[in-house]
Coordinates of C-alpha atoms in Angstrom, one line a residue:
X9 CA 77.1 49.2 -27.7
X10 CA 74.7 47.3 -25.8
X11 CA 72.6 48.9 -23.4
X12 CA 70.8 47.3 -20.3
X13 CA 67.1 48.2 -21.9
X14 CA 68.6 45.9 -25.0
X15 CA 69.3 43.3 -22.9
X16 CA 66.4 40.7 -22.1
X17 CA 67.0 38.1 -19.1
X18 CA 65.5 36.5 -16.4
X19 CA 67.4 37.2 -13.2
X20 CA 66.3 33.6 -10.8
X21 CA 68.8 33.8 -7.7
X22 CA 71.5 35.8 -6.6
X23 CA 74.4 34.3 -4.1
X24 CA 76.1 36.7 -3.0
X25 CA 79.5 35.7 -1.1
X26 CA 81.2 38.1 0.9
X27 CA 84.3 37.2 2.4
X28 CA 86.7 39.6 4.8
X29 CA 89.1 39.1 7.2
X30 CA 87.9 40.2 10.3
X31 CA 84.4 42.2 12.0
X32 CA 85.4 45.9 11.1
X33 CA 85.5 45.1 7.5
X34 CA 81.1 44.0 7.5
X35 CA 80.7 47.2 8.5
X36 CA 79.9 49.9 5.9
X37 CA 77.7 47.4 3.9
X38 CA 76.0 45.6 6.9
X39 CA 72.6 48.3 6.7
X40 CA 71.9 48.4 3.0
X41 CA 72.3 44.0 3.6
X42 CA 70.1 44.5 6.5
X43 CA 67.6 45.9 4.4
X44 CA 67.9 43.4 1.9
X45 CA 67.0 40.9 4.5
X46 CA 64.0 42.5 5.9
X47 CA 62.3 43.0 2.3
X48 CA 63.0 39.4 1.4
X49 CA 61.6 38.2 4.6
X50 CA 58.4 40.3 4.3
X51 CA 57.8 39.4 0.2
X52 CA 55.3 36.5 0.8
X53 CA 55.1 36.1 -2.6
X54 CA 59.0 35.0 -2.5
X55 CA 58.7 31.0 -2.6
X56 CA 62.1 30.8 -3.2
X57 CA 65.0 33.2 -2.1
X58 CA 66.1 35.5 -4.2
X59 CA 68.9 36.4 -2.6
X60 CA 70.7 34.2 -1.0
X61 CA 73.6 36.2 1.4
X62 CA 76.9 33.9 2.6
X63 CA 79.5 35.5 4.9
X64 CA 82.8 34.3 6.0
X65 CA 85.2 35.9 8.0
X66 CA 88.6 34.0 7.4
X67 CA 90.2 35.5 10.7
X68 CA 87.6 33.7 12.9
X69 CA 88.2 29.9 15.0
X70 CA 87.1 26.8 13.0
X71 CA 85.0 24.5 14.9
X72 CA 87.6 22.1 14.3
X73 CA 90.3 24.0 16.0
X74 CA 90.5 23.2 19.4
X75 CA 90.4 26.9 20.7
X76 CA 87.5 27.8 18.4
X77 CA 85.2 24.8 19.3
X78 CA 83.5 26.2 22.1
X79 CA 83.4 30.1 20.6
X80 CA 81.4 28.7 17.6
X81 CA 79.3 26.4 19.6
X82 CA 78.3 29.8 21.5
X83 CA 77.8 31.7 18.2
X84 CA 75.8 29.1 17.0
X85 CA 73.3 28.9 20.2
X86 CA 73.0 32.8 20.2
X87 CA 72.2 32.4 16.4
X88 CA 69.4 30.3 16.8
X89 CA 68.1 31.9 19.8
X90 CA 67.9 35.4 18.7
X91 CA 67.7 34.8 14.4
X92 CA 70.8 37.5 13.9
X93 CA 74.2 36.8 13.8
X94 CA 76.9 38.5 16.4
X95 CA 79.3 39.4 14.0
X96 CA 77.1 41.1 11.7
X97 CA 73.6 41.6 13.0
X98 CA 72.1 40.2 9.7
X99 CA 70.0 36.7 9.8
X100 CA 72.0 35.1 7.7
X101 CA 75.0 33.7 9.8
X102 CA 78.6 34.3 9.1
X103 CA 80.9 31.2 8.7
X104 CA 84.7 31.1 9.9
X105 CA 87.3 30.5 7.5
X106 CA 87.2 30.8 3.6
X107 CA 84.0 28.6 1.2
X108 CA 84.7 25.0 -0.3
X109 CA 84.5 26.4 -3.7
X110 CA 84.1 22.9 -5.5
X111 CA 81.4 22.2 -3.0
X112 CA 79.7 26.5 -3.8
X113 CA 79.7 25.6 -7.6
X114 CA 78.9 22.2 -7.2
X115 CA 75.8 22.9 -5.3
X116 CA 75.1 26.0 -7.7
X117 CA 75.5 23.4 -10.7
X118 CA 73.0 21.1 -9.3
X119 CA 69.9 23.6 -8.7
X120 CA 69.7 23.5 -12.7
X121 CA 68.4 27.3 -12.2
X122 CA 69.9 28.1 -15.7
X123 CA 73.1 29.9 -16.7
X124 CA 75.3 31.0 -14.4
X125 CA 77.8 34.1 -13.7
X126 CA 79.7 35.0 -11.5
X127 CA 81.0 38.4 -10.5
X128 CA 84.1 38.6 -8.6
X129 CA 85.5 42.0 -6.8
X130 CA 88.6 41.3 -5.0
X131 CA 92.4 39.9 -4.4
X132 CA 94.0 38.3 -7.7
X133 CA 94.6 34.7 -6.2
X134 CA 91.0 34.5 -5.1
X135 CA 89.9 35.5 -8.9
X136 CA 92.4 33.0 -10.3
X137 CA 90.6 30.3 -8.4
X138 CA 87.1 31.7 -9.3
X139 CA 88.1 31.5 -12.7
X140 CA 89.4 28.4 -12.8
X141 CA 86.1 27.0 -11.1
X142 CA 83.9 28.8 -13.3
X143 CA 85.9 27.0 -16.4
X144 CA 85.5 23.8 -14.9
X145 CA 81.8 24.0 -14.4
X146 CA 80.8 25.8 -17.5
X147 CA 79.8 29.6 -15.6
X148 CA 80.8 32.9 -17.2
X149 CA 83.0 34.7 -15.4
X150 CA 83.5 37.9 -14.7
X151 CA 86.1 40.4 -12.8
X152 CA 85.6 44.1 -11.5
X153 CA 88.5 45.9 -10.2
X154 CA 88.5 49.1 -8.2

């Protein structure tokens, strides 16, 4: 049995994607993320982000949807006005709709940061996907359930 001590590796970047379905479900993670935020932002020794947060609510209006155009036009000015997001509070902003996954690893793939893993917590179909992406573009996977 392998213990973390044992283990030696170099941890570079962390993308964390966080995908829910609507406002509510941000909630009982949103201060410990918030914190997060603030120590990244005041490390000035950080040249790169460590952590790197991306959230998506899949309930929300695309800006190519008709009805959503001008919502996220509006969340987009209040976003760069005020550096927080309205949905969540945090500075990173949240997206509508679900990631282009071949576009994620893609763009993961091309930083050359060294090998890859990906942890997934969530709905079956979503891991299946994950999975099959990770095969594709040479990550580890691997799956927690509660």
């Amino acid at each position: 049995m392998l213990s973390c001590t044992s283990l030696r590796f170099r941890l570079f970047k962390v993308d964390f994607y966080w995908i829910n379905r609507d406002q509510r479900a941000f909630e009982w993670f949103i201060s410990l993320l918030t914190q997060l935020e603030v120590e990244q932002s005041s490390d000035s020794s950080n040249f790169d982000q460590f952590l790197e947060m991306h959230m998506y609510m899949t309930s929300a209006l695309k800006k190519e949807d008709v009805k959503g155009i001008c919502l996220q036009m509006a969340i987009e000015l209040l976003h760069k006005n005020t550096q927080k997001d309205v949905i969540t509070g945090l500075k990173t902003r949240t997206e509508a709709g679900r990631p282009n996954w071949h576009e994620v690893f893609g763009k993961i793939k091309a930083e050359r940061k060294g090998k890859v893993a990906v942890f997934f917590c969530g709905p079956p179909a979503l891991g299946k996907v994950l999975k099959s992406k990770c095969d594709h573009y040479g990550f580890t996977f691997r799956r927690e359930n509660f």
